[in-house]
Tab-separated table of C-alpha atoms in Angstrom:
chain	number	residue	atom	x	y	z
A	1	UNK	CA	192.527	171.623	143.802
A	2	UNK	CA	191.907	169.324	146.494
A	3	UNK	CA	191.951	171.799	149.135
A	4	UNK	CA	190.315	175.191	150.421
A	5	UNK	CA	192.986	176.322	152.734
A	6	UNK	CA	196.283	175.441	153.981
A	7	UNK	CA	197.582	175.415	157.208
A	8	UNK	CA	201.095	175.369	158.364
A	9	UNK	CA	201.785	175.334	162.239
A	10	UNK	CA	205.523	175.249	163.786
A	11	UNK	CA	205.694	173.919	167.372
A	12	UNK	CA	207.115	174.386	170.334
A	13	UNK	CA	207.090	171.900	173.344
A	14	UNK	CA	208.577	174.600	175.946
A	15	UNK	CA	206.313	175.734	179.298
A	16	UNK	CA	202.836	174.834	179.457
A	17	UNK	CA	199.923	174.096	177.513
A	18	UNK	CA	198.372	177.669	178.311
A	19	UNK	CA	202.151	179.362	177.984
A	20	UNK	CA	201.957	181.607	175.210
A	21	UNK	CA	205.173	181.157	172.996
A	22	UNK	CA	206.767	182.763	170.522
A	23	UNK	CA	207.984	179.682	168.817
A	24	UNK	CA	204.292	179.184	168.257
A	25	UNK	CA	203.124	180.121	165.403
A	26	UNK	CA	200.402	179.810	162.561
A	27	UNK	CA	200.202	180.382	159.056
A	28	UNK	CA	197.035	179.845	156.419
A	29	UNK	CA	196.748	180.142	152.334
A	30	UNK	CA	194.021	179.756	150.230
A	31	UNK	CA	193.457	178.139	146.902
A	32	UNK	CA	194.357	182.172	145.347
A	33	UNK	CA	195.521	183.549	148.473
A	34	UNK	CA	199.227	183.513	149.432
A	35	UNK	CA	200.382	182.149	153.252
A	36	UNK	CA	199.428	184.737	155.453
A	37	UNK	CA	199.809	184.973	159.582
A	38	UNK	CA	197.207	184.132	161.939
A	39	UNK	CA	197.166	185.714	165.053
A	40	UNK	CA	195.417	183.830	168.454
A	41	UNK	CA	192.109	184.717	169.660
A	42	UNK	CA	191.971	187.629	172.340
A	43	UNK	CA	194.265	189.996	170.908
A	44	UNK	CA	197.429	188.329	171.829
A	45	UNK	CA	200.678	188.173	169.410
A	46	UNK	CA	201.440	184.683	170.694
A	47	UNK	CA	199.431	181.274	170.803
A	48	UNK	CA	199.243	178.479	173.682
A	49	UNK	CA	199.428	175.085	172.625
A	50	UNK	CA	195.928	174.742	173.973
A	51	UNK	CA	194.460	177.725	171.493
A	52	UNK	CA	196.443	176.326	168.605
A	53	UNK	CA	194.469	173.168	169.281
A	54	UNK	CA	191.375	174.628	169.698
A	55	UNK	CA	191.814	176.819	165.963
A	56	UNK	CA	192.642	173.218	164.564
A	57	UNK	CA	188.984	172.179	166.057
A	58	UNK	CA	187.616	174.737	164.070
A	59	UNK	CA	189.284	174.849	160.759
A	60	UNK	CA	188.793	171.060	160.711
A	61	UNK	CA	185.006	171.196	161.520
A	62	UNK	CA	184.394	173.502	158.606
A	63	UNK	CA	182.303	172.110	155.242
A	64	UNK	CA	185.091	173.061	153.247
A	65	UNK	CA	188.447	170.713	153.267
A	66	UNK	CA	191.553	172.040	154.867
A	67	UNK	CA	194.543	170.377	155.305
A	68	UNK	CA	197.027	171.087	158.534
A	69	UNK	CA	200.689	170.485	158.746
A	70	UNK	CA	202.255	170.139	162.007
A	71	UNK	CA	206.136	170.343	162.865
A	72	UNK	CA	206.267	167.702	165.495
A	73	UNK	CA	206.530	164.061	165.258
A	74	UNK	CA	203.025	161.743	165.238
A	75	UNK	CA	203.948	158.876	166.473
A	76	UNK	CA	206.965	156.341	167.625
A	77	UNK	CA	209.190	153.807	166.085
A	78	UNK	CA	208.441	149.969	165.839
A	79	UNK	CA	210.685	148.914	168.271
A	80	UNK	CA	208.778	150.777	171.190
A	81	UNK	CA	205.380	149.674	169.568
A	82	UNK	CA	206.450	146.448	170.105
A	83	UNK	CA	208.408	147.225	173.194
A	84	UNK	CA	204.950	148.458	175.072
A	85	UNK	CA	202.646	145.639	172.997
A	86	UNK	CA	200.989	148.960	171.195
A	87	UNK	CA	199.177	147.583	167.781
A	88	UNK	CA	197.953	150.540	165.979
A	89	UNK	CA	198.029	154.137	166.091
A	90	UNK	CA	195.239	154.746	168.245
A	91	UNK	CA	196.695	152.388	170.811
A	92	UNK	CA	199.238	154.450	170.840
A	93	UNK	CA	197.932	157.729	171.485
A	94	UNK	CA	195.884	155.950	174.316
A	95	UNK	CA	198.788	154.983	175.797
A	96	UNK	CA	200.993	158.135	175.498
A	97	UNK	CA	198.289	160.227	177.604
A	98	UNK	CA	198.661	158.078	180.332
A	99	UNK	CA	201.842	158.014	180.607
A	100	UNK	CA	202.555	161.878	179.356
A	101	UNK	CA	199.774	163.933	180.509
A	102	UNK	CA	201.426	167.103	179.112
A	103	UNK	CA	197.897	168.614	177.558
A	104	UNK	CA	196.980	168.851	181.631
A	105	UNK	CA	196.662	172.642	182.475
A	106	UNK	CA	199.962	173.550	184.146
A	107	UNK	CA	202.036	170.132	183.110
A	108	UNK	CA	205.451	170.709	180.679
A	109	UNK	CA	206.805	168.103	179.241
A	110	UNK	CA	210.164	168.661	181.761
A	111	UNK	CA	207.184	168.013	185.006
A	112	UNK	CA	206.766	164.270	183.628
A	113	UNK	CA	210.078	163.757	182.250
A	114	UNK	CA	212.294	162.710	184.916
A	115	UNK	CA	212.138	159.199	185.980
A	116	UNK	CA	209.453	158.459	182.778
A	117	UNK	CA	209.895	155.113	182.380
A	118	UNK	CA	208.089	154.930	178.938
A	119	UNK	CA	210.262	156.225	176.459
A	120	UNK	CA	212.869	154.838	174.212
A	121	UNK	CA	216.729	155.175	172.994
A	122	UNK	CA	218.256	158.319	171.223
A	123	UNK	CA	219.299	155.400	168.429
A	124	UNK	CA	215.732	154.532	167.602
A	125	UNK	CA	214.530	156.010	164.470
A	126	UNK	CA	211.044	155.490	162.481
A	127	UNK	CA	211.754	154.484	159.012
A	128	UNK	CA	210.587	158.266	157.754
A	129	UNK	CA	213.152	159.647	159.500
A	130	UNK	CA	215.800	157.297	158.276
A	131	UNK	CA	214.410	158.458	154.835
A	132	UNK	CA	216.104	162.082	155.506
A	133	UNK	CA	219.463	163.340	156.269
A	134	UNK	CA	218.235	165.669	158.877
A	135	UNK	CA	215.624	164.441	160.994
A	136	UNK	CA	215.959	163.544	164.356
A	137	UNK	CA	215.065	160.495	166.323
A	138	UNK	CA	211.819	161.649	168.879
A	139	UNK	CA	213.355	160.521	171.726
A	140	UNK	CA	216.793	162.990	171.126
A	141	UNK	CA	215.894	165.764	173.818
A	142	UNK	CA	217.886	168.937	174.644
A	143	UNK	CA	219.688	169.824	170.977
A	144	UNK	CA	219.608	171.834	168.107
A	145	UNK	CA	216.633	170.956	165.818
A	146	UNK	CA	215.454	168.496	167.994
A	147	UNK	CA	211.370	167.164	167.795
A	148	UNK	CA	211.773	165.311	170.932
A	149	UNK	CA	210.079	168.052	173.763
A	150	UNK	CA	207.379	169.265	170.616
A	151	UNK	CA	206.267	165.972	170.072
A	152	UNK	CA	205.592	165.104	173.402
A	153	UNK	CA	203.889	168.332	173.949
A	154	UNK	CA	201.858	167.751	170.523
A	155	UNK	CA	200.874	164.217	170.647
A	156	UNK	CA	198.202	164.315	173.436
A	157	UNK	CA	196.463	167.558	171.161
A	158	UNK	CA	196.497	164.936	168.437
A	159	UNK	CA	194.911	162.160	170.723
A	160	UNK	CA	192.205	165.141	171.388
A	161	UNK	CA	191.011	166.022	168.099
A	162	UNK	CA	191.409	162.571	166.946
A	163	UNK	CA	188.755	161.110	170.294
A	164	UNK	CA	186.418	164.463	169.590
A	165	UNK	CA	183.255	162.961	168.043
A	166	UNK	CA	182.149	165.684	165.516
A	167	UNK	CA	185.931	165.372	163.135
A	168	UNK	CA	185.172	161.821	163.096
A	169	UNK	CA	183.614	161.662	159.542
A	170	UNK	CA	185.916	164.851	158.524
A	171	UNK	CA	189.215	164.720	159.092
A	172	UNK	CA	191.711	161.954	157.680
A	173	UNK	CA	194.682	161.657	159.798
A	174	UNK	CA	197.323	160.933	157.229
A	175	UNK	CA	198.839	157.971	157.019
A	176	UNK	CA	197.195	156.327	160.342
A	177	UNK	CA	193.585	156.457	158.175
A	178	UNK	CA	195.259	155.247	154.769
A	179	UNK	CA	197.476	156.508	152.265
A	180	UNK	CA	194.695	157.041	150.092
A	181	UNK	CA	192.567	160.058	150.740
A	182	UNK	CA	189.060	160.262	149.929
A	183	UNK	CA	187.447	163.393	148.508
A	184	UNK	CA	186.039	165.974	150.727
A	185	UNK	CA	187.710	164.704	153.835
A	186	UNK	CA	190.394	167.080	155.936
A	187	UNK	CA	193.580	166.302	156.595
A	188	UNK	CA	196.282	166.749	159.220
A	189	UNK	CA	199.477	165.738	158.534
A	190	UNK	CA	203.166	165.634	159.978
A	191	UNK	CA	205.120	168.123	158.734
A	192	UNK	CA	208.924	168.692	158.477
A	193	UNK	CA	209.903	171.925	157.160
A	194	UNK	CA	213.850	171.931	156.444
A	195	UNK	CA	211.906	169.852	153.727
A	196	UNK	CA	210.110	173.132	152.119
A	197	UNK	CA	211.802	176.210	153.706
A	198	UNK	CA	214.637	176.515	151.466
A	199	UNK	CA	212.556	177.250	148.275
A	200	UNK	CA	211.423	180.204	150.013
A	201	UNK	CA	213.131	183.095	150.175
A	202	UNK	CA	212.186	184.577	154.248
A	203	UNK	CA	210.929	188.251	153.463
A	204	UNK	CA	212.042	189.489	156.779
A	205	UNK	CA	210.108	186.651	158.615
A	206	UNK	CA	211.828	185.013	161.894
A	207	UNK	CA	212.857	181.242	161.491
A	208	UNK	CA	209.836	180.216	163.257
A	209	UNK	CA	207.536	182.246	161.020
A	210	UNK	CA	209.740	181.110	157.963
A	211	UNK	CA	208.861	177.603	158.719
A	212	UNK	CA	204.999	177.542	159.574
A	213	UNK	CA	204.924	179.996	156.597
A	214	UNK	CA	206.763	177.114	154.155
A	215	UNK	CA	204.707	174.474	155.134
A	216	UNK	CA	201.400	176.354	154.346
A	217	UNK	CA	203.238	177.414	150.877
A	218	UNK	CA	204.293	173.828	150.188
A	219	UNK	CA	200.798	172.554	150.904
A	220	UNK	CA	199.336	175.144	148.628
A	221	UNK	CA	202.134	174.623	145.545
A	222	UNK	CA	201.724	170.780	145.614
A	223	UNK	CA	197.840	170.905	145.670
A	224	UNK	CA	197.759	173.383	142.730
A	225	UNK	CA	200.386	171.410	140.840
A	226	UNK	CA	198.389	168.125	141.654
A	227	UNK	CA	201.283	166.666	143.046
A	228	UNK	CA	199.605	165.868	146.120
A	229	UNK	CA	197.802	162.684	145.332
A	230	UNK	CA	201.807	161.418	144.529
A	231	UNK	CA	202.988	162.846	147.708
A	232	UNK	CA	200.057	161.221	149.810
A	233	UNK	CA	201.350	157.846	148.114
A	234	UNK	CA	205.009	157.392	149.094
A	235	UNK	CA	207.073	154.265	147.010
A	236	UNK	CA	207.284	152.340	149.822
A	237	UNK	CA	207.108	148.667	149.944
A	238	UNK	CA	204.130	146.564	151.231
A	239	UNK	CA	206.400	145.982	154.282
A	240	UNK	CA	206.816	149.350	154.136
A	241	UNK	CA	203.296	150.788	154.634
A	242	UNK	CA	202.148	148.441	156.991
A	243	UNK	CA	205.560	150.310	159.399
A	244	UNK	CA	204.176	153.691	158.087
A	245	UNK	CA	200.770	152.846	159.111
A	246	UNK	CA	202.047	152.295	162.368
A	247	UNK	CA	205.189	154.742	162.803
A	248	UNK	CA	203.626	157.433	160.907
A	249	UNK	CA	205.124	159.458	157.780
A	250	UNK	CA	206.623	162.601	156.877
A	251	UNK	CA	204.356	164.540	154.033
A	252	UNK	CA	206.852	165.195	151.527
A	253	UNK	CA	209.634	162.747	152.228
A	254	UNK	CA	209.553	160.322	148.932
């Protein structure tokens, strides 16, 4: 197996960054250990999107390789790469925490939403998400099953561990780092998981648990079946990749 542990992480763009949420929520396996829940530091039930950053910090910096998957959209479509003259991920992320500061202690996504000029259309969809029946386009706010508020809340966490120095040589942050990933390194990876969730049967968990506990089992099941290697290599197109690298990809979307 590839992997030590397995994280799975559903996410909620609601409040704050220091709101504790129920939507929030956290679930790790091990190579012989089923998904189980993690609870937040300081006896609380319920993280903050700022804790839930700060666990990823230290799962990532660990010897041993982890992998994390997140339920909120990484990155943007072409057209508003190309819209804002953005050339690569890390432009990107650059970018987006200038223009949505929502990792700023007391700053919601709603605070910066109104009147944000740097956003796109409803219509515009990465090609990962025109890959699947059900995903929605990141800029879709304010329905059922939408990414739109998560991902804006998520993407500046992503800009944070990606800019800290020490994860640097760890962590590969899949696809933006290659499809291709070596051994020994981390990974964090977008995560979708109406993908995984049906397998499952819920054991009395609520939806939010049910998901962050799927993705963690999916991770876990496709690393001991060795079908992660195939999963980390999508049949796209040259074309293809090059918009992946860019856009970003769905683990598990083939």
């Amino acid at each position: 197996m590839k992997f030590t542990r397995y994280i799975g992480i559903d996410y909620s763009g609601a409040a704050t960054p220091e709101s504790r949420l129920k939507t929030l929520q956290v679930y790790r396996a091990g190579r012989s250990q089923a998904p189980q829940k993690v609870l937040p530091p300081q006896g609380s039930r319920q993280w903050s999107r700022r804790e839930i950053a700060a666990y990823c910090e230290r799962m990532l910096s660990s010897d041993a390789p982890v992998i994390i998957g997140i339920d909120h959209g990484f990155s943007f479509p072409s057209d508003y790469m190309r819209r804002y003259g953005l050339a690569d991920w890390d432009a990107f992320l650059d970018d987006f925490v200038r223009h949505w500061p929502t990792a700023e202690p007391g700053v919601s996504v709603e605070s910066v939403r109104s009147g944000n000029r740097r956003t796109g259309d409803v219509s515009e969809l990465r090609l990962c998400e025109q890959w699947t029946a059900t995903a929605k386009s990141v800029f879709l706010f304010d329905v059922q099953g939408a990414v739109a508020k998560s991902t804006h809340a998520g993407l500046p966490w992503l800009h944070a561990l990606r800019t800290t120095e020490a994860l640097q040589t760890r962590v590969h942050f899949w696809p933006f780092d290659g499809f291709r990933v070596a051994a020994g390194k981390s990974v964090v990876a977008e995560a979708y998981p109406a993908l995984y969730k049906r397998r499952y049967t819920k054991a009395g968990r609520t939806p939010d648990e049910q998901d962050a506990w799927s993705v963690a089992a999916w991770l876990r099941e496709a690393d001991r079946r060795g079908a992660l290697e195939a999963y980390f290599n999508p049949p796209l197109t040259r074309t293809e990749r090059s918009l992946a690298a860019l856009e970003g990809w769905i683990l598990g979307v083939w």
